[in-house]
PDB file of C-alpha atoms in Angstrom:
ATOM      1  CA  MET A   1       0.053  -0.007  -0.026  1.00 43.00           C
ATOM      2  CA  SER A   2       1.453   3.386  -0.862  1.00 42.00           C
ATOM      3  CA  ALA A   3       0.270   6.984  -0.663  1.00 42.00           C
ATOM      4  CA  ILE A   4       1.622   9.837  -2.593  1.00 42.00           C
ATOM      5  CA  GLU A   5       0.856  13.394  -1.505  1.00 43.00           C
ATOM      6  CA  GLU A   6       1.864  16.542  -3.343  1.00 43.00           C
ATOM      7  CA  LYS A   7       2.059  19.945  -1.699  1.00 46.00           C
ATOM      8  CA  PRO A   8      -0.372  22.673  -2.578  1.00 44.00           C
ATOM      9  CA  ALA A   9       0.076  23.969  -6.116  1.00 42.00           C
ATOM     10  CA  ASP A  10       2.711  26.814  -6.229  1.00 47.00           C
ATOM     11  CA  GLY A  11       1.116  28.567  -9.047  1.00 44.00           C
ATOM     12  CA  GLY A  12       3.406  27.217 -11.744  1.00 54.00           C
ATOM     13  CA  ASP A  13       1.715  26.560 -15.076  1.00 62.00           C
ATOM     14  CA  GLU A  14       2.792  22.913 -15.158  1.00 66.00           C
ATOM     15  CA  SER A  15       1.251  22.064 -11.710  1.00 71.00           C
ATOM     16  CA  LEU A  16      -1.909  23.997 -12.500  1.00 73.00           C
ATOM     17  CA  ASP A  17      -2.255  22.180 -15.808  1.00 77.00           C
ATOM     18  CA  LEU A  18      -1.794  18.886 -13.988  1.00 77.00           C
ATOM     19  CA  ILE A  19      -4.410  19.751 -11.433  1.00 75.00           C
ATOM     20  CA  GLU A  20      -6.833  20.956 -13.987  1.00 77.00           C
ATOM     21  CA  LYS A  21      -6.328  17.749 -16.029  1.00 80.00           C
ATOM     22  CA  LYS A  22      -6.830  15.527 -12.969  1.00 78.00           C
ATOM     23  CA  LEU A  23      -9.926  17.417 -11.887  1.00 78.00           C
ATOM     24  CA  THR A  24     -11.543  17.314 -15.308  1.00 80.00           C
ATOM     25  CA  GLU A  25     -10.781  13.582 -15.433  1.00 82.00           C
ATOM     26  CA  VAL A  26     -12.933  13.176 -12.396  1.00 79.00           C
ATOM     27  CA  ASP A  27     -15.699  15.481 -13.597  1.00 80.00           C
ATOM     28  CA  PRO A  28     -15.452  16.925 -17.105  1.00 82.00           C
ATOM     29  CA  GLN A  29     -17.931  19.747 -16.251  1.00 83.00           C
ATOM     30  CA  ILE A  30     -16.223  20.698 -13.000  1.00 81.00           C
ATOM     31  CA  PHE A  31     -15.160  24.151 -14.251  1.00 80.00           C
ATOM     32  CA  ASP A  32     -18.234  24.931 -16.413  1.00 84.00           C
ATOM     33  CA  GLY A  33     -19.342  28.547 -15.831  1.00 84.00           C
ATOM     34  CA  ILE A  34     -16.321  29.527 -13.832  1.00 83.00           C
ATOM     35  CA  GLN A  35     -14.177  32.298 -15.234  1.00 85.00           C
ATOM     36  CA  GLU A  36     -10.390  31.737 -15.729  1.00 83.00           C
ATOM     37  CA  PRO A  37      -9.118  33.961 -12.813  1.00 83.00           C
ATOM     38  CA  LYS A  38     -11.491  32.197 -10.391  1.00 82.00           C
ATOM     39  CA  LYS A  39     -10.542  28.786 -11.858  1.00 79.00           C
ATOM     40  CA  GLN A  40      -6.798  29.644 -11.321  1.00 79.00           C
ATOM     41  CA  GLN A  41      -7.514  30.782  -7.757  1.00 78.00           C
ATOM     42  CA  ILE A  42      -9.422  27.494  -7.012  1.00 76.00           C
ATOM     43  CA  MET A  43      -6.628  25.348  -8.420  1.00 74.00           C
ATOM     44  CA  LYS A  44      -3.877  27.147  -6.417  1.00 73.00           C
ATOM     45  CA  GLY A  45      -5.718  26.140  -3.207  1.00 72.00           C
ATOM     46  CA  VAL A  46      -6.191  22.518  -4.216  1.00 67.00           C
ATOM     47  CA  VAL A  47      -4.051  19.860  -2.536  1.00 58.00           C
ATOM     48  CA  VAL A  48      -3.580  16.988  -4.883  1.00 54.00           C
ATOM     49  CA  SER A  49      -3.622  13.600  -3.100  1.00 59.00           C
ATOM     50  CA  MET A  50      -3.281  10.285  -4.774  1.00 59.00           C
ATOM     51  CA  HIS A  51      -3.671   6.978  -2.896  1.00 65.00           C
ATOM     52  CA  GLN A  52      -2.503   3.740  -4.474  1.00 68.00           C
ATOM     53  CA  SER A  53      -3.147   0.301  -2.979  1.00 74.00           C
ATOM     54  CA  HIS A  54      -2.075  -3.147  -3.926  1.00 72.00           C
ATOM     55  CA  LYS A  55      -2.745  -6.540  -2.414  1.00 80.00           C
ATOM     56  CA  GLY A  56      -0.282  -9.386  -2.597  1.00 78.00           C
ATOM     57  CA  PRO A  57       3.232 -10.204  -1.504  1.00 78.00           C
ATOM     58  CA  LEU A  58       4.956  -8.169  -4.124  1.00 82.00           C
ATOM     59  CA  PRO A  59       4.618  -4.528  -5.158  1.00 83.00           C
ATOM     60  CA  ASP A  60       3.009  -3.660  -8.403  1.00 84.00           C
ATOM     61  CA  PRO A  61       5.156  -3.434 -11.555  1.00 85.00           C
ATOM     62  CA  GLU A  62       5.304   0.315 -11.576  1.00 85.00           C
ATOM     63  CA  THR A  63       6.563   0.412  -7.909  1.00 85.00           C
ATOM     64  CA  LEU A  64       9.187  -2.309  -8.776  1.00 86.00           C
ATOM     65  CA  LEU A  65      10.437  -0.138 -11.606  1.00 87.00           C
ATOM     66  CA  ARG A  66      10.755   2.853  -9.275  1.00 87.00           C
ATOM     67  CA  TYR A  67      12.694   0.723  -6.824  1.00 87.00           C
ATOM     68  CA  SER A  68      15.049  -0.225  -9.591  1.00 87.00           C
ATOM     69  CA  GLU A  69      15.541   3.437 -10.360  1.00 88.00           C
ATOM     70  CA  ILE A  70      16.352   4.291  -6.711  1.00 89.00           C
ATOM     71  CA  ILE A  71      18.269   1.200  -5.612  1.00 89.00           C
ATOM     72  CA  PRO A  72      20.671  -0.726  -7.927  1.00 89.00           C
ATOM     73  CA  ASP A  73      18.850  -3.881  -8.931  1.00 89.00           C
ATOM     74  CA  GLY A  74      16.059  -3.006  -6.490  1.00 88.00           C
ATOM     75  CA  ALA A  75      13.367  -5.052  -8.312  1.00 89.00           C
ATOM     76  CA  ASP A  76      15.688  -8.109  -8.610  1.00 91.00           C
ATOM     77  CA  ARG A  77      16.471  -7.855  -4.879  1.00 91.00           C
ATOM     78  CA  ILE A  78      12.803  -7.640  -3.964  1.00 90.00           C
ATOM     79  CA  MET A  79      11.980 -10.632  -6.130  1.00 91.00           C
ATOM     80  CA  ARG A  80      14.915 -12.619  -4.671  1.00 93.00           C
ATOM     81  CA  MET A  81      13.662 -11.769  -1.234  1.00 91.00           C
ATOM     82  CA  ALA A  82      10.144 -13.101  -2.067  1.00 89.00           C
ATOM     83  CA  GLU A  83      11.706 -16.286  -3.625  1.00 93.00           C
ATOM     84  CA  LEU A  84      13.773 -16.909  -0.493  1.00 94.00           C
ATOM     85  CA  GLN A  85      10.742 -16.451   1.722  1.00 93.00           C
ATOM     86  CA  LEU A  86       8.794 -19.003  -0.345  1.00 92.00           C
ATOM     87  CA  GLU A  87      11.663 -21.519  -0.101  1.00 95.00           C
ATOM     88  CA  HIS A  88      11.783 -20.967   3.640  1.00 95.00           C
ATOM     89  CA  ARG A  89       8.049 -21.481   4.032  1.00 94.00           C
ATOM     90  CA  VAL A  90       8.160 -24.680   1.891  1.00 94.00           C
ATOM     91  CA  SER A  91      11.039 -26.153   3.862  1.00 95.00           C
ATOM     92  CA  LEU A  92       9.304 -25.456   7.185  1.00 94.00           C
ATOM     93  CA  GLU A  93       6.057 -27.139   5.896  1.00 93.00           C
ATOM     94  CA  LYS A  94       8.070 -30.115   4.780  1.00 93.00           C
ATOM     95  CA  LYS A  95       9.685 -30.426   8.260  1.00 94.00           C
ATOM     96  CA  VAL A  96       6.318 -30.058   9.957  1.00 92.00           C
ATOM     97  CA  VAL A  97       4.686 -32.726   7.739  1.00 90.00           C
ATOM     98  CA  SER A  98       7.590 -35.165   8.154  1.00 91.00           C
ATOM     99  CA  GLY A  99       7.667 -34.661  11.887  1.00 91.00           C
ATOM    100  CA  GLN A 100       3.887 -35.294  12.121  1.00 87.00           C
ATOM    101  CA  LEU A 101       4.203 -38.476  10.101  1.00 87.00           C
ATOM    102  CA  LEU A 102       7.063 -39.681  12.294  1.00 90.00           C
ATOM    103  CA  GLN A 103       5.144 -38.930  15.402  1.00 88.00           C
ATOM    104  CA  SER A 104       2.128 -40.798  14.006  1.00 82.00           C
ATOM    105  CA  ASN A 105       4.126 -43.802  13.101  1.00 84.00           C
ATOM    106  CA  ILE A 106       5.823 -43.982  16.492  1.00 89.00           C
ATOM    107  CA  GLY A 107       2.493 -43.726  18.185  1.00 82.00           C
ATOM    108  CA  GLN A 108       1.048 -46.555  16.157  1.00 81.00           C
ATOM    109  CA  ILE A 109       4.098 -48.773  16.931  1.00 86.00           C
ATOM    110  CA  LEU A 110       3.894 -47.931  20.677  1.00 86.00           C
ATOM    111  CA  ALA A 111       0.130 -48.621  20.645  1.00 82.00           C
ATOM    112  CA  PHE A 112       0.652 -51.969  19.016  1.00 84.00           C
ATOM    113  CA  LEU A 113       3.320 -52.900  21.571  1.00 87.00           C
ATOM    114  CA  ILE A 114       1.052 -51.878  24.466  1.00 86.00           C
ATOM    115  CA  GLY A 115      -1.737 -53.836  23.015  1.00 84.00           C
ATOM    116  CA  LEU A 116       0.456 -56.956  22.728  1.00 87.00           C
ATOM    117  CA  ALA A 117       1.609 -56.509  26.331  1.00 90.00           C
ATOM    118  CA  ALA A 118      -1.933 -56.192  27.593  1.00 89.00           C
ATOM    119  CA  LEU A 119      -3.020 -59.333  25.693  1.00 89.00           C
ATOM    120  CA  GLY A 120       0.057 -61.187  26.864  1.00 93.00           C
ATOM    121  CA  ALA A 121      -0.580 -60.185  30.479  1.00 93.00           C
ATOM    122  CA  SER A 122      -4.194 -61.093  30.094  1.00 93.00           C
ATOM    123  CA  THR A 123      -3.358 -64.478  28.686  1.00 94.00           C
ATOM    124  CA  PHE A 124      -0.841 -65.140  31.463  1.00 95.00           C
ATOM    125  CA  CYS A 125      -3.455 -64.211  34.160  1.00 94.00           C
ATOM    126  CA  ILE A 126      -6.033 -66.515  32.632  1.00 93.00           C
ATOM    127  CA  VAL A 127      -3.615 -69.372  32.303  1.00 94.00           C
ATOM    128  CA  SER A 128      -2.483 -68.890  35.920  1.00 94.00           C
ATOM    129  CA  GLY A 129      -6.033 -69.186  37.163  1.00 93.00           C
ATOM    130  CA  PHE A 130      -7.037 -65.571  37.406  1.00 93.00           C
ATOM    131  CA  GLU A 131      -9.726 -65.684  34.751  1.00 93.00           C
ATOM    132  CA  ILE A 132     -11.688 -62.659  35.860  1.00 93.00           C
ATOM    133  CA  SER A 133      -8.580 -60.468  36.283  1.00 91.00           C
ATOM    134  CA  GLY A 134      -7.122 -61.683  33.054  1.00 92.00           C
ATOM    135  CA  SER A 135     -10.378 -61.054  31.161  1.00 93.00           C
ATOM    136  CA  LEU A 136     -10.772 -57.542  32.668  1.00 93.00           C
ATOM    137  CA  LEU A 137      -7.164 -56.765  31.807  1.00 90.00           C
ATOM    138  CA  GLY A 138      -7.618 -57.948  28.170  1.00 90.00           C
ATOM    139  CA  ILE A 139     -10.919 -56.178  27.711  1.00 91.00           C
ATOM    140  CA  GLY A 140      -9.553 -52.949  29.347  1.00 89.00           C
ATOM    141  CA  GLY A 141      -6.357 -52.991  27.271  1.00 86.00           C
ATOM    142  CA  LEU A 142      -8.192 -53.451  23.971  1.00 86.00           C
ATOM    143  CA  THR A 143     -10.920 -50.942  24.889  1.00 88.00           C
ATOM    144  CA  GLY A 144      -8.221 -48.333  25.703  1.00 83.00           C
ATOM    145  CA  LEU A 145      -6.507 -48.875  22.386  1.00 82.00           C
ATOM    146  CA  VAL A 146      -9.688 -48.754  20.300  1.00 82.00           C
ATOM    147  CA  THR A 147     -10.807 -45.554  22.220  1.00 83.00           C
ATOM    148  CA  ALA A 148      -7.369 -43.850  21.706  1.00 79.00           C
ATOM    149  CA  PHE A 149      -7.480 -44.744  17.989  1.00 78.00           C
ATOM    150  CA  ILE A 150     -10.981 -43.436  17.468  1.00 81.00           C
ATOM    151  CA  LYS A 151     -10.287 -40.180  19.433  1.00 80.00           C
ATOM    152  CA  GLY A 152      -6.984 -39.663  17.569  1.00 75.00           C
ATOM    153  CA  LYS A 153      -8.721 -40.111  14.200  1.00 76.00           C
ATOM    154  CA  SER A 154     -11.498 -37.679  15.252  1.00 76.00           C
ATOM    155  CA  TYR A 155      -8.901 -35.151  16.321  1.00 75.00           C
ATOM    156  CA  GLN A 156      -7.037 -35.585  13.014  1.00 74.00           C
ATOM    157  CA  ASP A 157     -10.244 -35.026  11.078  1.00 74.00           C
ATOM    158  CA  LYS A 158     -11.146 -31.880  12.958  1.00 75.00           C
ATOM    159  CA  SER A 159      -7.571 -30.471  12.457  1.00 73.00           C
ATOM    160  CA  LEU A 160      -7.791 -31.142   8.665  1.00 70.00           C
ATOM    161  CA  GLU A 161     -11.203 -29.479   8.489  1.00 76.00           C
ATOM    162  CA  SER A 162     -10.028 -26.386  10.221  1.00 74.00           C
ATOM    163  CA  LYS A 163      -7.127 -26.029   7.741  1.00 72.00           C
ATOM    164  CA  ARG A 164      -9.345 -26.314   4.601  1.00 74.00           C
ATOM    165  CA  PRO A 165     -10.109 -23.057   2.894  1.00 72.00           C
ATOM    166  CA  PRO A 166     -13.746 -22.070   3.179  1.00 71.00           C
ATOM    167  CA  ASN A 167     -15.997 -22.731   0.105  1.00 68.00           C
ATOM    168  CA  LYS A 168     -17.106 -19.475  -1.518  1.00 53.00           C
TER     169      LYS A 168
END
């Protein structure tokens, strides 16, 4: 977003011509019925203000050209800065995604090992004559794993849903 403000016209012919041109572009009939001396007086009191806005990560082409006029290779430097920022964001996203996949895989392996341990302990209890305790241990272990899996899947679905762009 940029704003350019010019100081009040100093009475020079070029600035008055520019003001007159800009005003008549807005309203071609703006000076109808006004005599020349009065028109000159009005234009001398006018403050010309121009506001320019732009959305997006990069300035508009005209602004880039002006940067190149002021700073050696200004436009190239700005473009390179945008490219480096993009590379940085992509590398961070790759790290986050690979970290989440690793965490998910480790979680699944640990859950499988805990499930095997619960079933092994349950089987040992049942074989040792503690049928009720063994059954409760086996049922509790499996119920815990299933519950954790379902809740984890539900959390993952909610997380993905919140990251989706809204439909327009």
